[in-house]
GROMACS .gro file of C-alpha atoms in nm:
model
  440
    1UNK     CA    1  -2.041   8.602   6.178
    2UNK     CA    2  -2.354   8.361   6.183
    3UNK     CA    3  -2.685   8.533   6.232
    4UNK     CA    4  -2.870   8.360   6.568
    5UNK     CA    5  -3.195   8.304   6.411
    6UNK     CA    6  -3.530   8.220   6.642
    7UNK     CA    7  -3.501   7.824   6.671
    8UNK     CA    8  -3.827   7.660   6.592
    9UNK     CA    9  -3.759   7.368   6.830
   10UNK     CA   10  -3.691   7.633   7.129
   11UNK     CA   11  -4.044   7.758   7.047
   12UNK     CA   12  -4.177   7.466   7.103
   13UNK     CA   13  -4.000   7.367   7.397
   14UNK     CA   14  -4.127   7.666   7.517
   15UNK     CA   15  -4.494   7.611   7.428
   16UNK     CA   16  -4.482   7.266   7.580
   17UNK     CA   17  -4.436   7.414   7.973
   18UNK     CA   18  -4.833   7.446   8.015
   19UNK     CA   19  -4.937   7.232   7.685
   20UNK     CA   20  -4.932   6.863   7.591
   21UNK     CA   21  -4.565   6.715   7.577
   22UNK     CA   22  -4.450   6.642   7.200
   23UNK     CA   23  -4.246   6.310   7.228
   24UNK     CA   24  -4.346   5.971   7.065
   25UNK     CA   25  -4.497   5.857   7.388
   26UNK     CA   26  -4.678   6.162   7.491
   27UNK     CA   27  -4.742   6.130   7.847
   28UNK     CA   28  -5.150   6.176   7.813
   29UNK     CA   29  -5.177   6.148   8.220
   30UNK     CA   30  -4.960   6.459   8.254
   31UNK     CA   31  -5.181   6.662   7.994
   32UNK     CA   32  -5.468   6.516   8.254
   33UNK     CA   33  -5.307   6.625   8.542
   34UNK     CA   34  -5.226   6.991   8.432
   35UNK     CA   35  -5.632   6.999   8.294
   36UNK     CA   36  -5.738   6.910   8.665
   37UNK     CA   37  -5.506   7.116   8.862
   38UNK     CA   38  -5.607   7.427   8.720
   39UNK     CA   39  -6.001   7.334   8.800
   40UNK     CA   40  -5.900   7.294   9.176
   41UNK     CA   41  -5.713   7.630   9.127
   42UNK     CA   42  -6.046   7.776   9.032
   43UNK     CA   43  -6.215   7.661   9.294
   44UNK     CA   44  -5.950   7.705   9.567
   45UNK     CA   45  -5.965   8.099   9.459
   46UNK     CA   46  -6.322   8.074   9.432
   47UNK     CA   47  -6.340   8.029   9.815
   48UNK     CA   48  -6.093   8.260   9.922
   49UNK     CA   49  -6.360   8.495  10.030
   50UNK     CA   50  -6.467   8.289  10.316
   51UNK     CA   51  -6.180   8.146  10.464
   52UNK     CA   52  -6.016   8.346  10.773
   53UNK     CA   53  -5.717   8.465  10.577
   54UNK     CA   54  -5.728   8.843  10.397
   55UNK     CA   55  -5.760   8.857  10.038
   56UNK     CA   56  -5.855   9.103   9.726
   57UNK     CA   57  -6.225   9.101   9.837
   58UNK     CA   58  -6.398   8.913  10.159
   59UNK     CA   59  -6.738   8.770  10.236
   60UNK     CA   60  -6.872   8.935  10.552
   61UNK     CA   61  -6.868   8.583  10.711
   62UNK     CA   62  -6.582   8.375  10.738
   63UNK     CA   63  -6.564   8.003  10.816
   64UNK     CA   64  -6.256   7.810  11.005
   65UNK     CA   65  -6.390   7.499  10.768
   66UNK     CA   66  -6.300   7.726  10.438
   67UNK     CA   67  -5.917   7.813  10.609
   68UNK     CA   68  -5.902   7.427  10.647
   69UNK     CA   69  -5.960   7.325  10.293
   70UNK     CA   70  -5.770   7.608  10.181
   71UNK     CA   71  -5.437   7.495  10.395
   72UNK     CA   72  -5.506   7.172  10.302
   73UNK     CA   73  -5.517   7.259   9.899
   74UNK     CA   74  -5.229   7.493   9.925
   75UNK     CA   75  -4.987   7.168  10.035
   76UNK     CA   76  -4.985   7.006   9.702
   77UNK     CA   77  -5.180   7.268   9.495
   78UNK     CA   78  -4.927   7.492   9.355
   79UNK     CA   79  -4.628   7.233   9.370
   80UNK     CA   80  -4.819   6.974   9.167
   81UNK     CA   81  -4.789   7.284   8.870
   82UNK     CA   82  -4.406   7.311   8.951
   83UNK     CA   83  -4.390   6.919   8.904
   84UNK     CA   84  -4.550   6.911   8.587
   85UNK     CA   85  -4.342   7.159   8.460
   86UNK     CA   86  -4.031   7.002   8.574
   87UNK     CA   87  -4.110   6.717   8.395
   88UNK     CA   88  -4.221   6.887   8.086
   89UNK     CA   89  -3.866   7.004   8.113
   90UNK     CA   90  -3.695   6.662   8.139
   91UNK     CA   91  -3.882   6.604   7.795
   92UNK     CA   92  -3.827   6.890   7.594
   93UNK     CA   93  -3.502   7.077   7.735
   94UNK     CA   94  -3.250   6.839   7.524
   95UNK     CA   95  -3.420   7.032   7.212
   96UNK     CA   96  -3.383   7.408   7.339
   97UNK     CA   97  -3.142   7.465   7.119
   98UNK     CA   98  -2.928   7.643   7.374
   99UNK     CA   99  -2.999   7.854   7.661
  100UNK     CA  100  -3.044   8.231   7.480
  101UNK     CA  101  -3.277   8.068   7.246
  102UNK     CA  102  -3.450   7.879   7.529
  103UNK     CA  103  -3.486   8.234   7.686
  104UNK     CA  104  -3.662   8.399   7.342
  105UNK     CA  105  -3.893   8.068   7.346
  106UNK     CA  106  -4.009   8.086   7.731
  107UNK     CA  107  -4.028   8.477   7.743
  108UNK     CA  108  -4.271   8.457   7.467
  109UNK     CA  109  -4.474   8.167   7.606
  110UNK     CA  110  -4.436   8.303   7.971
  111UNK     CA  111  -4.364   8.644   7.991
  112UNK     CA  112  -4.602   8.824   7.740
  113UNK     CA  113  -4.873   8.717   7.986
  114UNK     CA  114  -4.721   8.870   8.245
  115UNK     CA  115  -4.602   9.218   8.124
  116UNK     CA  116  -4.949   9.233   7.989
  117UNK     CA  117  -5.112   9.147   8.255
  118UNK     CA  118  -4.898   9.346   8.513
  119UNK     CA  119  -5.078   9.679   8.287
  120UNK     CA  120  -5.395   9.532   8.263
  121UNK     CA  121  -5.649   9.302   8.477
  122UNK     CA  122  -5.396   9.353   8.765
  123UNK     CA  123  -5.472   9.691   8.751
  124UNK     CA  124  -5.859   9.629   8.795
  125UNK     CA  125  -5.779   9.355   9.078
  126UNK     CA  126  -5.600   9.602   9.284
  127UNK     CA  127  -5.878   9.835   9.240
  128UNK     CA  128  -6.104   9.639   9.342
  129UNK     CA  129  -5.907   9.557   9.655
  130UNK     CA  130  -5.814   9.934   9.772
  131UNK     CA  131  -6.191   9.965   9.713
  132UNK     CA  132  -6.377   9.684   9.939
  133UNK     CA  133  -6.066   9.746  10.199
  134UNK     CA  134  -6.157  10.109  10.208
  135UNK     CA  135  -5.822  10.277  10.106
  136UNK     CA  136  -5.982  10.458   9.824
  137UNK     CA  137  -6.281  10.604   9.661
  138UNK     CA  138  -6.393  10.707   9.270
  139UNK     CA  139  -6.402  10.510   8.998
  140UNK     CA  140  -6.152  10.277   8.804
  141UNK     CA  141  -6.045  10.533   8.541
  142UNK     CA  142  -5.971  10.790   8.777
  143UNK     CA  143  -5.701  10.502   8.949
  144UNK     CA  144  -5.598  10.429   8.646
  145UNK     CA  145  -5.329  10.694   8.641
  146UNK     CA  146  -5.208  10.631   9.019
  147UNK     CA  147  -5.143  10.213   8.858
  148UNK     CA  148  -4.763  10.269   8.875
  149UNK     CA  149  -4.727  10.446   9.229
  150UNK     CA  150  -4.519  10.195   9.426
  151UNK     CA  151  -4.439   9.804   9.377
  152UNK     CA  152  -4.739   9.604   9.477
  153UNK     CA  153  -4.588   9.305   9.671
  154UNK     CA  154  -4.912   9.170   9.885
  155UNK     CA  155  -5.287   9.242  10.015
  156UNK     CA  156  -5.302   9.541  10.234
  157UNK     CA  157  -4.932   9.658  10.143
  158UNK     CA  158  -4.819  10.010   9.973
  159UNK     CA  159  -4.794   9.971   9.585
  160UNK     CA  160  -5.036   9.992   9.322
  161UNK     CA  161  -4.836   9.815   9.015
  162UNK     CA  162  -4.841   9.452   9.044
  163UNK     CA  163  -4.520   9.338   8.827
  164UNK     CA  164  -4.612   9.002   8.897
  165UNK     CA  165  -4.955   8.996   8.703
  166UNK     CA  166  -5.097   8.923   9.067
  167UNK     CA  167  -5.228   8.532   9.005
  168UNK     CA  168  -4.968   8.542   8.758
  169UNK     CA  169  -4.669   8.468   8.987
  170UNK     CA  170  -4.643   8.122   8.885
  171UNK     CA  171  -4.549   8.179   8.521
  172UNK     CA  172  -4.300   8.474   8.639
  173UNK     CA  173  -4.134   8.216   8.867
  174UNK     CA  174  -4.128   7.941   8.620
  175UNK     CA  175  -3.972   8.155   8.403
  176UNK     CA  176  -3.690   8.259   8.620
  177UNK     CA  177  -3.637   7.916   8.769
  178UNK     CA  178  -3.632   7.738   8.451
  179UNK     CA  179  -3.366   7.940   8.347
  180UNK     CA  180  -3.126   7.931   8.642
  181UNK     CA  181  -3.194   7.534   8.650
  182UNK     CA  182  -3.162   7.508   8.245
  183UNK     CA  183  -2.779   7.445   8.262
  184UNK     CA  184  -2.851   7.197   8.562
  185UNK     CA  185  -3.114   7.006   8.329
  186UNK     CA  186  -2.854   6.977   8.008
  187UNK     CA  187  -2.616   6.845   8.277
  188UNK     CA  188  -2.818   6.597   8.402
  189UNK     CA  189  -2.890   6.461   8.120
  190UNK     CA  190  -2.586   6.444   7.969
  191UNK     CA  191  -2.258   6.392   8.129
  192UNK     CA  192  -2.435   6.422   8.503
  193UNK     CA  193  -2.672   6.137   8.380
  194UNK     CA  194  -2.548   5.877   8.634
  195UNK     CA  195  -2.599   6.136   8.912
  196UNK     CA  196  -2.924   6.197   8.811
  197UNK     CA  197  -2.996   5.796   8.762
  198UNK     CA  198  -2.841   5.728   9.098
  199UNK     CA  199  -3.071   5.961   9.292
  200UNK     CA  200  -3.368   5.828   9.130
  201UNK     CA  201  -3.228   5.481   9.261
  202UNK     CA  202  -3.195   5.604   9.569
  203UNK     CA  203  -3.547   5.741   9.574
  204UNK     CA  204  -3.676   5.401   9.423
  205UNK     CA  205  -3.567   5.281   9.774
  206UNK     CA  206  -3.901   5.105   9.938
  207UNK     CA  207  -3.995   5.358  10.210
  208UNK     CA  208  -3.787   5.614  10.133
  209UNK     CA  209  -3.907   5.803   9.838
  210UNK     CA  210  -4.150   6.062  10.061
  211UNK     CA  211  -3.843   6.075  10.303
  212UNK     CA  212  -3.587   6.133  10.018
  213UNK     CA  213  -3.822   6.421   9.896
  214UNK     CA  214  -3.890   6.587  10.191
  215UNK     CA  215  -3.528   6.621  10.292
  216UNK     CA  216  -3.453   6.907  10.072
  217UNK     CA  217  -3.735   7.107  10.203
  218UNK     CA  218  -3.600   7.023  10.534
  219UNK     CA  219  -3.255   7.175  10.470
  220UNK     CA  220  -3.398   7.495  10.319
  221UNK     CA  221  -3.563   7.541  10.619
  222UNK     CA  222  -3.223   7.501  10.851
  223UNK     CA  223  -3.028   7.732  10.625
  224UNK     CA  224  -3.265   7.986  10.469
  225UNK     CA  225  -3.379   8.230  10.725
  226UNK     CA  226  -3.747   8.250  10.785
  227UNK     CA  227  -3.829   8.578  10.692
  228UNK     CA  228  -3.667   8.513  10.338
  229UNK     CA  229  -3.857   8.155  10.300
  230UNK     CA  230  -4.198   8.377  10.473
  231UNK     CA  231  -4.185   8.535  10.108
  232UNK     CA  232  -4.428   8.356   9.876
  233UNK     CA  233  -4.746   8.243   9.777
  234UNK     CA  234  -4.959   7.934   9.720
  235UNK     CA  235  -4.917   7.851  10.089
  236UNK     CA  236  -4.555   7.812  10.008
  237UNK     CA  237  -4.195   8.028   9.949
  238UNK     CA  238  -4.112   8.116   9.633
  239UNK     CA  239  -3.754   7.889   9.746
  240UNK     CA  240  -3.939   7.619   9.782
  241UNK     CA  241  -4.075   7.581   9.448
  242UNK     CA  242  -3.735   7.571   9.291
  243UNK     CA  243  -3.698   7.210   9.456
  244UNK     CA  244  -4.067   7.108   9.305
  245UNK     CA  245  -3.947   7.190   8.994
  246UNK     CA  246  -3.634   6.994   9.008
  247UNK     CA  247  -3.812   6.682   9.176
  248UNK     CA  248  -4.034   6.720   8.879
  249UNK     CA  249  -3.740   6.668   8.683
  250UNK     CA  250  -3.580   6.377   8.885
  251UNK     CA  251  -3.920   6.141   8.908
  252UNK     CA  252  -3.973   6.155   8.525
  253UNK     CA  253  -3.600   6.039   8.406
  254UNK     CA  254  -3.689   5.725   8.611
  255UNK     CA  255  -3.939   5.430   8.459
  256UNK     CA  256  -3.794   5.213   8.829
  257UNK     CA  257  -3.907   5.523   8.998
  258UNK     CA  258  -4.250   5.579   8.843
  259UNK     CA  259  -4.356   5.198   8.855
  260UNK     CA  260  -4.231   5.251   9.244
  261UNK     CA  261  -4.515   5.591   9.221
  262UNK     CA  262  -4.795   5.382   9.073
  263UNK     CA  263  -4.732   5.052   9.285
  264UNK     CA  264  -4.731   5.275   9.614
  265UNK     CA  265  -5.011   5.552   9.519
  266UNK     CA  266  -5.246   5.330   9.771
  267UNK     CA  267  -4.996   5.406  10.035
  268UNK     CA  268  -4.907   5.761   9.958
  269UNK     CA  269  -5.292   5.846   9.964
  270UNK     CA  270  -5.328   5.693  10.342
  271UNK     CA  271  -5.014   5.869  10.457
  272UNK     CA  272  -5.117   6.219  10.313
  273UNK     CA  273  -5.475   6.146  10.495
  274UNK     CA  274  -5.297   6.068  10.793
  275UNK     CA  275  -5.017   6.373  10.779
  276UNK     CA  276  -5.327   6.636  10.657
  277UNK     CA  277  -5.551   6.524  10.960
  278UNK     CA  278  -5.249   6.524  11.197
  279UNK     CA  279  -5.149   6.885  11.039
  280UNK     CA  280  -5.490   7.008  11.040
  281UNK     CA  281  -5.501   6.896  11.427
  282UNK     CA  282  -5.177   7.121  11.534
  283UNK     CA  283  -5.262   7.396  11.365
  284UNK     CA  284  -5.681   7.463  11.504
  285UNK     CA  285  -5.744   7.217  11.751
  286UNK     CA  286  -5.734   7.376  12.104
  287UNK     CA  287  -5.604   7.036  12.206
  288UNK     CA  288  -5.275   7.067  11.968
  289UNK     CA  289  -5.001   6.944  12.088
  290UNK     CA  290  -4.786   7.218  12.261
  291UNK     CA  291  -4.404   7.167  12.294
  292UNK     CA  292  -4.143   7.334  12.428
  293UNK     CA  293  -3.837   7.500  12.240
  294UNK     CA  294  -3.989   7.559  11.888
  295UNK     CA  295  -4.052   7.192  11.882
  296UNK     CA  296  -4.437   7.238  11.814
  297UNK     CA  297  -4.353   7.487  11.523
  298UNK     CA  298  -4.090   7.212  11.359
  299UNK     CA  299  -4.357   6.946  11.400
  300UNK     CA  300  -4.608   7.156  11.214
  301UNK     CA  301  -4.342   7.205  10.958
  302UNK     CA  302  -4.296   6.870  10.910
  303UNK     CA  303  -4.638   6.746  10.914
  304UNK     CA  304  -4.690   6.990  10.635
  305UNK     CA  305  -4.373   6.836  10.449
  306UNK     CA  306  -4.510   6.483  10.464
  307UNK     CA  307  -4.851   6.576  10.386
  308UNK     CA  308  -4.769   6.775  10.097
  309UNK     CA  309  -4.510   6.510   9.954
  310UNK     CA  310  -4.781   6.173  10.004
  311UNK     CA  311  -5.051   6.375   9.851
  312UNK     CA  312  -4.831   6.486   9.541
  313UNK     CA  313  -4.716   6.071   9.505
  314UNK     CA  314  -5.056   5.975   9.508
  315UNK     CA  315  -5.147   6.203   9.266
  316UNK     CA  316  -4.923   6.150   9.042
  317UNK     CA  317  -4.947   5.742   9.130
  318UNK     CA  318  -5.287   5.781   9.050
  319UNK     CA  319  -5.234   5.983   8.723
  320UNK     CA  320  -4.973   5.754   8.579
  321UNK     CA  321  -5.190   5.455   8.625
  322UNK     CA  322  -5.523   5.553   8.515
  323UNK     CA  323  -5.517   5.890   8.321
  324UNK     CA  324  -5.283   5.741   8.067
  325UNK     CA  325  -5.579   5.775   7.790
  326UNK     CA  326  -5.630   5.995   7.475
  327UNK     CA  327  -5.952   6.155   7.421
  328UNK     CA  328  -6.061   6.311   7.141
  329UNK     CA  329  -6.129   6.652   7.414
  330UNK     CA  330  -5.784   6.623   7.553
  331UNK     CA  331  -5.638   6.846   7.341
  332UNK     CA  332  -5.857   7.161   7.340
  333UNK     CA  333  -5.907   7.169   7.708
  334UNK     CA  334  -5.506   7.094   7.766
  335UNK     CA  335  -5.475   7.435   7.501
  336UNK     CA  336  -5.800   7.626   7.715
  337UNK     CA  337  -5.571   7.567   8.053
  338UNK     CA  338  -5.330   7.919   7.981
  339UNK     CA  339  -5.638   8.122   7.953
  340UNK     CA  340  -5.826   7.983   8.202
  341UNK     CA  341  -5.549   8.028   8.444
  342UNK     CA  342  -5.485   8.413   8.343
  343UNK     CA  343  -5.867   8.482   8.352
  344UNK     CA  344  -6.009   8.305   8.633
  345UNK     CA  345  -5.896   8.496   8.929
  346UNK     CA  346  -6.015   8.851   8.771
  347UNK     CA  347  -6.335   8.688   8.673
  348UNK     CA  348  -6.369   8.556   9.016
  349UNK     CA  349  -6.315   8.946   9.157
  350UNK     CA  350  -6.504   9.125   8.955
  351UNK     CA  351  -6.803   8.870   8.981
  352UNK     CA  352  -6.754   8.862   9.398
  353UNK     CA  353  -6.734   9.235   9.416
  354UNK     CA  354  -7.078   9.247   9.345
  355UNK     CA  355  -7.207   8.910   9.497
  356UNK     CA  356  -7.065   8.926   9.825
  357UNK     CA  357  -7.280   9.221   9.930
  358UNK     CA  358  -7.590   9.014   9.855
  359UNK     CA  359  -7.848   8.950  10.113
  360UNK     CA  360  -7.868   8.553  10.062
  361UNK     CA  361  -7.686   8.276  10.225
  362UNK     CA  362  -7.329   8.214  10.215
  363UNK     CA  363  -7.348   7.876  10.018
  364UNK     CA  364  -7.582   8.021   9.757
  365UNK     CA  365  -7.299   8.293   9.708
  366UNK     CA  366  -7.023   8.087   9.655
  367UNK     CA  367  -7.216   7.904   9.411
  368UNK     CA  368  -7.334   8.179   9.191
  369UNK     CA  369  -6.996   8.327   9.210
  370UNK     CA  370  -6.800   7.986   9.105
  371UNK     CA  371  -7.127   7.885   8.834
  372UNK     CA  372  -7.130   8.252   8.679
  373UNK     CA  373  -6.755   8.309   8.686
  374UNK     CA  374  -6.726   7.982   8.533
  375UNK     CA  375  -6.933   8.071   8.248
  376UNK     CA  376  -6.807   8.408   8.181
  377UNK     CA  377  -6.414   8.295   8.158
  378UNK     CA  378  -6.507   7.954   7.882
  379UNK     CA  379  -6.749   8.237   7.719
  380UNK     CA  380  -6.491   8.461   7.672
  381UNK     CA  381  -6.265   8.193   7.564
  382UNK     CA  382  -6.459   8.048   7.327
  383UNK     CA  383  -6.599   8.341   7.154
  384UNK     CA  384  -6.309   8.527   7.176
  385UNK     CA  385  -5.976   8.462   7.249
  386UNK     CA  386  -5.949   8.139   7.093
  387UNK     CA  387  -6.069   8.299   6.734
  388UNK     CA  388  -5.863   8.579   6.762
  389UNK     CA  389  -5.486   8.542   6.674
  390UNK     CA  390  -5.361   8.800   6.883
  391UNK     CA  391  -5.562   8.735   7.155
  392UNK     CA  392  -5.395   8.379   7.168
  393UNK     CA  393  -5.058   8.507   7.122
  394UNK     CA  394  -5.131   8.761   7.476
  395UNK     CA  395  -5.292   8.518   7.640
  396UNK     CA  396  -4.974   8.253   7.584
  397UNK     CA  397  -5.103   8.043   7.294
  398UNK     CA  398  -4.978   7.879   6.976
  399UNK     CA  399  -5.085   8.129   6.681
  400UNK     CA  400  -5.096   8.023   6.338
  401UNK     CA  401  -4.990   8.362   6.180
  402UNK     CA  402  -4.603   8.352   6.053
  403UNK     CA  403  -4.613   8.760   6.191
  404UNK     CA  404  -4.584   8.659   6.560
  405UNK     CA  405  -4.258   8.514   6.514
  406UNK     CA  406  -4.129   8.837   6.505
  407UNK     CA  407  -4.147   8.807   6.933
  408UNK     CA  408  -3.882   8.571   6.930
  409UNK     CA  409  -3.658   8.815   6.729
  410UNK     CA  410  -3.332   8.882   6.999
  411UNK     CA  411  -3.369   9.261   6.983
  412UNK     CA  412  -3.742   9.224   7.045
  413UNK     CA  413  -3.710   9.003   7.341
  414UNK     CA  414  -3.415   9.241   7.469
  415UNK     CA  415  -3.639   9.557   7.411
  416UNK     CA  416  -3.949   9.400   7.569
  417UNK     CA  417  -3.713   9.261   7.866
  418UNK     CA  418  -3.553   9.590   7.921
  419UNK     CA  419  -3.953   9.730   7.944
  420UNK     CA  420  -4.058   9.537   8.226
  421UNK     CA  421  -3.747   9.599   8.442
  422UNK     CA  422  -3.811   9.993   8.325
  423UNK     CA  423  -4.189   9.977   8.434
  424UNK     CA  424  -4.072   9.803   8.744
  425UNK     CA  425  -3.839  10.074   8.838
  426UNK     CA  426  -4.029  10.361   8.750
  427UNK     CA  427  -4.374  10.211   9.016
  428UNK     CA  428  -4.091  10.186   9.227
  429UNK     CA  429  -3.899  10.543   9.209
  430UNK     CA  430  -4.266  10.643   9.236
  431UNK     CA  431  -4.373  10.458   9.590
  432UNK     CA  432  -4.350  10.816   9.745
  433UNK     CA  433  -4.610  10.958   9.522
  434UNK     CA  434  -4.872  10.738   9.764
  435UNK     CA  435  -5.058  10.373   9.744
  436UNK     CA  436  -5.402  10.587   9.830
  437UNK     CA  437  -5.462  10.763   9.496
  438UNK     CA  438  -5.838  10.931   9.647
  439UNK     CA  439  -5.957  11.043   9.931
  440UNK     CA  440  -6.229  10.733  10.125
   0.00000   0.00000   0.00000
């Protein structure tokens, strides 16, 4: 019998979900794209403790213009990531190599991050948060031991271990949903290749691409019940980002449907204006529109849909046409964006923990928190995770030591699989122990 050996190409499939795409006309804007959305993640989480919503740690004062911003980021935030991995996908999946060596490449790019991080800054986040919510007292080694009593599933909830790697959600997700779509993909672009070119026709239709998008999000929301599509975060379900990912997909097999992206980005950019300000209107104005029936809560629902689809077209309208460059600093910051993204929020904790509680204005808060927080996470970067080989190979990076190639090994991946779910099971056989490891 033929030994399955770790496919190089898989690898680098795998590698190329969060990192510049490696075809003969690399798609520069997308590199772009990925480099910008994870600066408006920064400072999205970087004003999380002054919007009205809970979170890990709060400002004492709390602004209704912060919860704005932040529902308005959260529409196309998070999706734009699940679009840019989709069409990573539509680039690289033809070269997986099949779909047990696709699942060695992505666990290795996706996952590592995750089970480390679910035993690790997670741990300190959720500190942090029993702490300024006054659930607990003492210091972090003494919680240290109570990290695996109960699943941690959202602020304020029972559960100390975080299996998700808290922030982290996105690359469990993308994991998960790359896989259960990875048969779809092949399909698509093989024998299912005039299905896939005939919706792409369809949404090259004049007028109907943000219609033809939104649709789907429409019929998850007739068929799924809410309290299963209430389960997510980003400001969206976890359900819906399997559709992101797919559209993702679908725009980028289509050079009729990009040129229709580009020509239209003017459009798209008024129309998400106009859907934001309309959605921003029903949801604080005291003079929202108030309808009988549920009617007000599907118009929200849709005004949200809209606005989240016209701001993602003109994005990525706006991308195509004029981020379609090389730069000589593309690269490294494209490589920086998988640490940044695993750092930032526990940077942006630990520094708030002690900032918030400072006697100064609110403004001059957020900005020592984003400036310092900011400095701290491209310090520790710099100086030490991109030097360090096995730093870059935990924090998701390409390593140039032969040795780490052992993690795409079958019997590794199975072990280190079979770990998580054991870790996950054993926080949860243990939610009876108690989420309040000391006495306040």
């Amino acid at each position: 019998m033929r030994k399955d050996k770790p496919s190089r190409t898989a690898y680098k499939v795998a590698m190329n979900i969060l990192t510049p795409i490696e075809t003969s006309n690399r798609r520069y804007e997308l590199d772009w794209l990925r480099v910008m959305a994870i600066l408006v993640v920064f400072l999205y989480h970087s004003t999380r403790f002054f919007n009205l919503g809970d979170w890990h740690i709060k400002n004492a004062n709390t602004f209704v213009w912060v919860e704005m911003w932040n529902v308005f980021a959260t529409r196309w935030m998070m999706p734009l990531f699940f679009i840019l991995s989709g069409a990573g996908l539509f680039y690289s999946i033809s070269r997986a190599g099949g779909w047990w060596r696709f699942y060695r490449a992505k666990f290795q790019r996706l996952m590592i991050p995750v089970l480390i991080g679910s035993v690790t800054h997670s741990v300190l986040q959720i500190y942090l948060e029993r702490l300024t919510h006054g659930q607990l007292s003492g210091s972090f080694f003494a919680f240290i031991p109570q990290a695996f009593n109960g699943i941690y599933l959202s602020i304020g909830m029972p559960g100390n271990y975080a299996f998700h790697g808290m922030h982290l959600w996105y690359l469990l997700f993308l994991f998960v949903y790359s896989l259960l779509c990875f048969r779809l993909f092949l399909w698509l672009q093989g024998s299912g290749r005039r299905v896939l070119d005939r919706v792409a026709a369809w949404l090259s239709i004049p007028g109907f691409t943000v219609v033809g998008l939104v649709i789907p999000l429409v019929i998850l929301e007739l068929l799924v019940p809410r309290a299963v599509l209430a389960v997510g975060s980003g400001g969206w379900g976890f359900l819906y980002y399997v559709w992101f990912l797919i559209a993702g997909f679908i725009l980028f097999s289509s050079d009729r449907l990009q040129q229709r992206i580009i020509d239209q980005r003017w459009i798209s950019l008024l129309l998400g204006v106009g859907f934001t300000c309309a959605h921003l209107f029903q949801l604080f104005s005291p003079s929202r529109l108030v309808l009988p029936g549920g009617i007000s809560e599907w118009l929200s629902t849709l005004l949200s849909f809209f606005s989240a689809w016209s701001w993602l077209l003109a994005i990525l309208g706006l991308g195509m046409r004029h981020l379609a460059i090389d730069r000589n600093s593309l690269r490294p910051l494209n490589e920086g964006v998988m640490p940044f993204y695993i750092l930032h929020q526990t940077i942006l904790l630990c520094m708030g923990y002690f900032i918030m509680v400072w006697a100064i204005h609110d403004t001059l808060k957020w900005l020592v928190v984003f400036t310092v927080s900011f400095v701290v996470i491209i310090a520790l970067y710099q100086l030490l995770i991109e030097k360090v080989d096995v730093l870059r190979f935990l924090f998701g990076m390409k390593t140039t030591r032969h040795f780490f190639e052992i993690f795409q090994k079958g019997t590794v991946v199975v072990t280190l699989t079979v770990l998580y779910i054991a870790m996950i099971v054993f926080a949860a056989a243990g939610s009876g122990r108690g989420w309040a490891p000391m006495p306040i």
